[in-house]
Short mmCIF file of C-alpha atoms in Angstrom, two decimals:
data_model
loop_
_atom_site.label_atom_id
_atom_site.label_comp_id
_atom_site.label_asym_id
_atom_site.label_seq_id
_atom_site.Cartn_x
_atom_site.Cartn_y
_atom_site.Cartn_z
CA MET T 1 -1.54 7.80 19.43
CA PRO T 2 0.67 7.37 16.28
CA GLY T 3 -0.01 10.83 15.10
CA HIS T 4 1.92 12.22 18.17
CA TRP T 5 5.03 11.39 16.74
CA TRP T 6 4.45 13.83 13.78
CA PRO T 7 5.45 17.18 15.37
CA SER T 8 8.41 15.58 17.13
CA LEU T 9 9.65 14.30 13.92
CA LEU T 10 9.15 17.53 12.29
CA ALA T 11 10.94 19.37 14.87
CA ARG T 12 14.04 17.48 14.20
CA PHE T 13 13.95 17.64 10.45
CA GLU T 14 11.72 20.06 8.53
CA PRO T 15 11.57 19.29 4.84
CA ALA T 16 11.48 21.61 2.09
CA PRO T 17 7.63 22.35 1.20
CA ILE T 18 6.22 21.28 -1.93
CA THR T 19 5.37 24.37 -4.20
CA ASP T 20 1.94 25.24 -4.82
CA PRO T 21 1.98 24.77 -8.65
CA LEU T 22 3.61 21.30 -8.32
CA TRP T 23 1.12 20.41 -5.44
CA ARG T 24 -1.81 21.37 -7.56
CA ARG T 25 -0.68 19.55 -10.50
CA ALA T 26 0.02 16.27 -8.52
CA LEU T 27 -3.54 16.70 -6.71
CA ALA T 28 -5.40 16.80 -10.15
CA GLY T 29 -3.44 13.70 -11.03
CA CYS T 30 -4.19 11.56 -7.94
CA PRO T 31 -7.86 11.01 -7.54
CA LEU T 32 -7.29 9.32 -4.17
CA ALA T 33 -5.67 12.30 -2.82
CA ARG T 34 -7.99 14.69 -4.49
CA ARG T 35 -11.15 13.26 -2.69
CA LEU T 36 -9.47 13.70 0.74
CA ASP T 37 -11.21 16.54 2.83
CA PRO T 38 -8.78 19.74 3.19
CA ASP T 39 -7.34 18.88 6.55
CA ARG T 40 -6.21 15.42 5.52
CA GLN T 41 -4.86 17.04 2.27
CA GLN T 42 -2.84 19.30 4.03
CA HIS T 43 -1.59 16.34 6.39
CA LEU T 44 -0.81 14.32 3.05
CA ARG T 45 1.19 17.34 1.80
CA ARG T 46 3.51 17.53 4.81
CA LEU T 47 3.88 13.87 5.04
CA SER T 48 4.73 13.72 1.30
CA ALA T 49 7.26 16.46 1.67
CA LEU T 50 8.96 14.59 4.44
CA PHE T 51 8.88 11.29 2.44
CA LEU T 52 10.45 12.87 -0.61
CA ALA T 53 13.27 14.39 1.71
CA ARG T 54 14.08 11.10 3.24
CA LYS T 55 13.71 8.68 0.77
CA ARG T 56 15.88 8.44 -2.26
CA PHE T 57 14.30 7.63 -5.63
CA HIS T 58 16.42 5.45 -8.33
CA ALA T 59 15.07 5.27 -11.61
CA LEU T 60 16.14 1.85 -13.18
CA ALA T 61 16.36 0.26 -16.91
CA GLY T 62 15.24 3.42 -18.61
CA ALA T 63 12.66 4.68 -16.33
CA VAL T 64 12.25 8.49 -16.40
CA LEU T 65 11.38 10.21 -13.15
CA ASP T 66 10.77 13.78 -12.64
CA ASP T 67 9.42 15.84 -9.62
CA TYR T 68 6.07 15.44 -10.48
CA TRP T 69 6.06 11.60 -10.75
CA ARG T 70 8.02 11.36 -7.60
CA LEU T 71 5.34 13.45 -5.89
CA LEU T 72 2.70 11.21 -7.23
CA ILE T 73 4.45 8.00 -6.07
CA ALA T 74 5.08 9.74 -2.69
CA MET T 75 1.49 11.02 -2.28
CA GLN T 76 0.37 7.27 -2.80
CA ALA T 77 2.81 5.92 -0.42
CA CYS T 78 1.86 8.11 2.23
CA LEU T 79 -2.24 7.62 2.16
CA PRO T 80 -1.82 4.45 4.25
CA ALA T 81 0.47 6.35 6.67
CA LEU T 82 -1.80 9.09 7.20
CA GLN T 83 -3.52 7.92 10.45
CA GLN T 84 -0.08 6.22 11.44
CA GLY T 85 1.92 9.04 11.39
CA ALA T 86 5.39 9.77 10.04
CA ALA T 87 7.08 7.23 12.31
CA SER T 88 5.34 4.50 10.23
CA LEU T 89 7.60 5.63 7.17
CA ARG T 90 10.68 4.59 9.28
CA GLY T 91 13.30 1.93 8.70
CA TRP T 92 14.01 2.16 4.93
CA ARG T 93 15.33 4.55 2.45
CA GLU T 94 15.26 3.60 -1.15
CA VAL T 95 12.61 3.52 -3.79
CA LEU T 96 13.41 1.74 -6.90
CA ILE T 97 11.52 2.49 -10.01
CA TYR T 98 11.31 0.30 -13.27
CA PRO T 99 9.57 1.44 -16.39
CA GLY T 100 7.20 -1.75 -16.23
CA GLU T 101 7.28 -5.35 -14.92
CA PHE T 102 10.62 -6.66 -13.52
CA LYS T 103 12.11 -10.14 -12.84
CA VAL T 104 12.97 -11.32 -9.40
CA ARG T 105 15.11 -14.36 -8.88
CA ARG T 106 13.68 -16.69 -6.19
CA SER T 107 14.96 -19.66 -4.72
CA HIS T 108 12.83 -22.39 -3.42
CA HIS T 109 14.05 -25.15 -0.74
CA ASP T 110 12.04 -28.49 -0.97
CA ASP T 111 11.99 -29.52 2.63
CA ARG T 112 11.15 -33.09 1.61
CA THR T 113 13.83 -33.48 -0.84
CA GLY T 114 16.41 -31.09 0.37
CA VAL T 115 16.57 -29.60 -3.41
CA VAL T 116 16.84 -26.18 -3.81
CA THR T 117 15.47 -24.61 -7.26
CA GLU T 118 15.71 -21.26 -8.69
CA SER T 119 13.18 -19.45 -11.05
CA ASP T 120 12.34 -15.87 -12.49
CA GLU T 121 9.18 -14.32 -11.10
CA ILE T 122 7.65 -11.35 -12.90
CA ARG T 123 6.64 -8.56 -10.54
CA ILE T 124 4.96 -5.15 -10.52
CA GLY T 125 6.04 -4.25 -7.05
CA GLU T 126 7.83 -5.34 -4.21
CA ALA T 127 8.79 -4.54 -0.74
CA TRP T 128 11.94 -5.62 1.17
CA GLU T 129 12.02 -5.68 4.87
CA ARG T 130 14.41 -2.83 5.80
CA GLY T 131 15.07 -2.73 2.20
CA PRO T 132 13.67 -0.78 -0.73
CA LEU T 133 10.27 -0.24 -2.20
CA VAL T 134 10.14 -1.30 -5.84
CA LEU T 135 7.64 -0.41 -8.41
CA SER T 136 6.70 -0.47 -11.92
CA LEU T 137 5.94 3.11 -13.09
CA ALA T 138 3.55 1.72 -15.82
CA ASP T 139 1.43 0.07 -13.02
CA VAL T 140 1.78 3.36 -11.00
CA GLN T 141 0.24 5.23 -13.97
CA LEU T 142 -2.35 2.64 -14.61
CA ASP T 143 -3.71 3.17 -10.96
CA LEU T 144 -3.88 6.87 -11.22
CA GLU T 145 -5.94 6.44 -14.75
CA GLN T 146 -8.18 3.87 -13.12
CA PRO T 147 -8.19 4.39 -9.45
CA TRP T 148 -11.43 2.69 -8.42
CA ASP T 149 -10.78 -0.66 -10.12
CA GLY T 150 -9.75 -2.50 -6.97
CA TYR T 151 -5.86 -2.45 -7.48
CA ASN T 152 -3.25 -0.01 -6.25
CA VAL T 153 0.30 -1.16 -6.36
CA VAL T 154 1.73 1.53 -4.08
CA VAL T 155 -0.92 1.02 -1.45
CA HIS T 156 -0.13 -2.83 -1.79
CA GLU T 157 3.50 -2.60 -1.01
CA MET T 158 2.98 0.23 1.45
CA ALA T 159 0.75 -2.19 3.42
CA HIS T 160 3.60 -4.60 3.43
CA LYS T 161 5.93 -1.81 4.90
CA LEU T 162 3.51 -1.22 7.64
CA ASP T 163 3.23 -4.97 8.15
CA MET T 164 7.06 -5.12 8.49
CA LEU T 165 7.48 -2.34 11.18
CA ASP T 166 7.38 -4.97 13.90
CA GLY T 167 9.22 -7.84 12.21
CA PRO T 168 8.64 -10.22 9.27
CA PRO T 169 5.33 -9.68 7.55
CA ASP T 170 2.48 -11.74 9.02
CA GLY T 171 -0.53 -9.61 8.29
CA VAL T 172 -0.68 -7.93 11.54
CA PRO T 173 0.97 -4.48 11.48
CA PRO T 174 1.57 -2.57 14.77
CA LEU T 175 -2.27 -1.71 16.08
CA VAL T 176 -3.16 1.15 18.37
CA ASN T 177 -6.67 1.20 19.91
CA ILE T 178 -7.44 -2.17 17.77
CA PRO T 179 -7.40 -5.41 19.84
CA ARG T 180 -4.77 -7.43 18.53
CA ARG T 181 -6.63 -10.83 19.04
CA ARG T 182 -9.79 -9.42 17.14
CA TRP T 183 -7.70 -8.42 14.28
CA ILE T 184 -6.09 -11.86 13.99
CA GLN T 185 -9.02 -13.69 14.41
CA GLN T 186 -11.30 -11.72 12.03
CA PHE T 187 -8.52 -11.76 9.29
CA GLN T 188 -8.06 -15.70 9.86
CA GLN T 189 -11.57 -16.30 9.33
CA ALA T 190 -12.10 -14.02 6.26
CA TYR T 191 -8.74 -15.73 4.70
CA ASP T 192 -10.12 -19.10 5.11
CA ARG T 193 -13.46 -18.20 3.42
CA LEU T 194 -11.42 -16.76 0.44
CA ALA T 195 -9.02 -19.91 0.38
CA ALA T 196 -11.97 -22.22 0.10
CA MET T 197 -13.38 -20.68 -3.07
CA PRO T 198 -12.16 -22.11 -6.29
CA GLN T 199 -9.32 -19.86 -7.71
CA ASP T 200 -11.54 -18.80 -10.91
CA SER T 201 -14.40 -17.88 -8.77
CA CYS T 202 -16.10 -14.44 -9.25
CA ASP T 203 -17.82 -14.62 -5.93
CA SER T 204 -15.56 -12.37 -4.07
CA PRO T 205 -13.84 -8.88 -4.94
CA ILE T 206 -10.69 -10.15 -3.18
CA ASP T 207 -8.19 -11.34 -5.59
CA HIS T 208 -7.33 -14.88 -4.88
CA HIS T 209 -3.75 -14.22 -4.85
CA ALA T 210 -4.36 -13.02 -1.25
CA THR T 211 -4.50 -16.70 -0.17
CA GLU T 212 -0.85 -16.72 -0.76
CA SER T 213 -0.15 -15.88 2.79
CA ALA T 214 -1.64 -13.55 5.58
CA ALA T 215 0.93 -10.74 4.67
CA GLU T 216 -0.67 -10.96 1.04
CA TYR T 217 -4.21 -10.94 2.40
CA PHE T 218 -3.79 -7.82 4.32
CA ALA T 219 -1.99 -5.93 1.28
CA VAL T 220 -4.72 -6.98 -0.80
CA VAL T 221 -7.53 -5.90 1.28
CA SER T 222 -5.76 -2.63 1.72
CA GLU T 223 -5.87 -1.99 -1.73
CA LEU T 224 -9.63 -2.67 -1.71
CA HIS T 225 -10.05 -0.14 1.34
CA TYR T 226 -8.64 2.65 -0.99
CA SER T 227 -10.13 1.71 -4.37
CA GLN T 228 -13.30 -0.26 -3.63
CA PRO T 229 -14.62 0.00 -0.11
CA VAL T 230 -18.09 -0.61 -0.89
CA LEU T 231 -17.46 -4.13 -2.23
CA LEU T 232 -15.00 -4.92 0.29
CA ARG T 233 -17.61 -4.19 2.86
CA GLN T 234 -20.20 -6.40 1.15
CA ALA T 235 -17.76 -9.05 1.02
CA GLU T 236 -16.11 -8.86 4.45
CA PRO T 237 -17.80 -6.17 6.65
CA MET T 238 -15.50 -6.97 9.50
CA ILE T 239 -12.55 -6.63 7.67
CA ALA T 240 -13.71 -3.41 5.99
CA GLU T 241 -14.49 -2.04 9.99
CA LEU T 242 -10.99 -2.96 10.97
CA LEU T 243 -9.05 -1.47 7.89
CA GLU T 244 -11.17 1.96 8.44
CA ALA T 245 -10.18 1.79 11.88
CA PHE T 246 -6.38 1.47 10.96
CA TYR T 247 -6.32 3.55 8.04
CA GLY T 248 -9.10 5.97 8.30
CA ARG T 249 -12.07 6.62 6.04
CA SER T 250 -11.45 5.57 2.38
CA PRO T 251 -11.34 8.44 -0.22
CA ALA T 252 -13.06 6.05 -2.38
CA GLU T 253 -16.38 6.27 -0.31
CA GLY T 254 -19.22 7.25 -2.61
CA CYS T 255 -17.60 6.24 -5.98
CA GLU T 256 -19.50 3.61 -8.12
CA PRO T 257 -18.04 0.16 -7.80
CA VAL T 258 -16.27 -1.34 -10.91
CA GLY T 259 -16.90 -4.94 -11.69
CA PHE T 260 -14.25 -7.09 -9.98
CA CYS T 261 -14.13 -10.31 -11.94
CA ARG T 262 -11.03 -9.55 -14.25
CA ALA T 263 -7.36 -10.05 -14.13
CA ARG T 264 -4.78 -7.26 -13.90
#
C-alpha cells in the first residue's frame, strides 16, 4: 500500500514538529483540513511537517509569506497525498509564490507551417514536471475563504504533481488497487461527454477548461472532489467513485453545494 512508505521515510528524516499554537491557528483557517476526522488530521499534520522541511518556499514579486501561510499552503498540498503517502511528494523541491496572477511565456509550434509563435498567458498556478509548484497567493486565500465553490488551485496543481510521478501528465496517476484500464475508460468517456457540451453550457459543474487535455480533466475534477463532491457525483458518478478510491473520502461531504455556473 502507498501509505507503507510513510514510516520508512520518517525513519530516515524526522521533520521538526509543527507547534500546537501554529497548528490550531492553521486548522481554524483551513476548512478542508478542519473537517477531517482526528486520525486524518494527525496524518496531515505529520505530512505537512515533512512537506515544510523538504520543500523550499520562495516569495516572488513582493509576495509576503510567514510560517502561517507556508503551513496553510502545505496543508492543502498534502491533502491529495494523504492516501498516497509521503512518497507521492517526491521528485521536486521548490514552491514559488506570487502575490496574484502571473505571466508565463509560451511557445507554440504550428506543425502545418513550421512557424513558432510566442505569447504570454496569465496563470494562477502551475506545476512543472520535476520542477516547482507555482501559486498565486491571492487565489490560495480565495480558496480558503470560499472552500466549497468548486475551485482549489493548490489541489489542482498537486493533482498534476501526482499525475507526473510516472512521467509526463496524461490524467493517469500511479494507481494502486484501482484497475488502470477502468480508470482510463471511465475518464475518457466522461471527458468526451464534457467536450461535446457547448463551452458556455451550465449543464455540468465541471469547468470546460477541463477539456484542454486529459491531464487538465483529472486536475479539475480533483478540485471538485475536495470542494463539491455532491455535484461531481451527480454529474459523473463513476469519476466521483474513482476519485474517492484514489484520494479517500472528501472532507466536503455533507456541505451544501454552491451554484456552479460561474467563472473564476
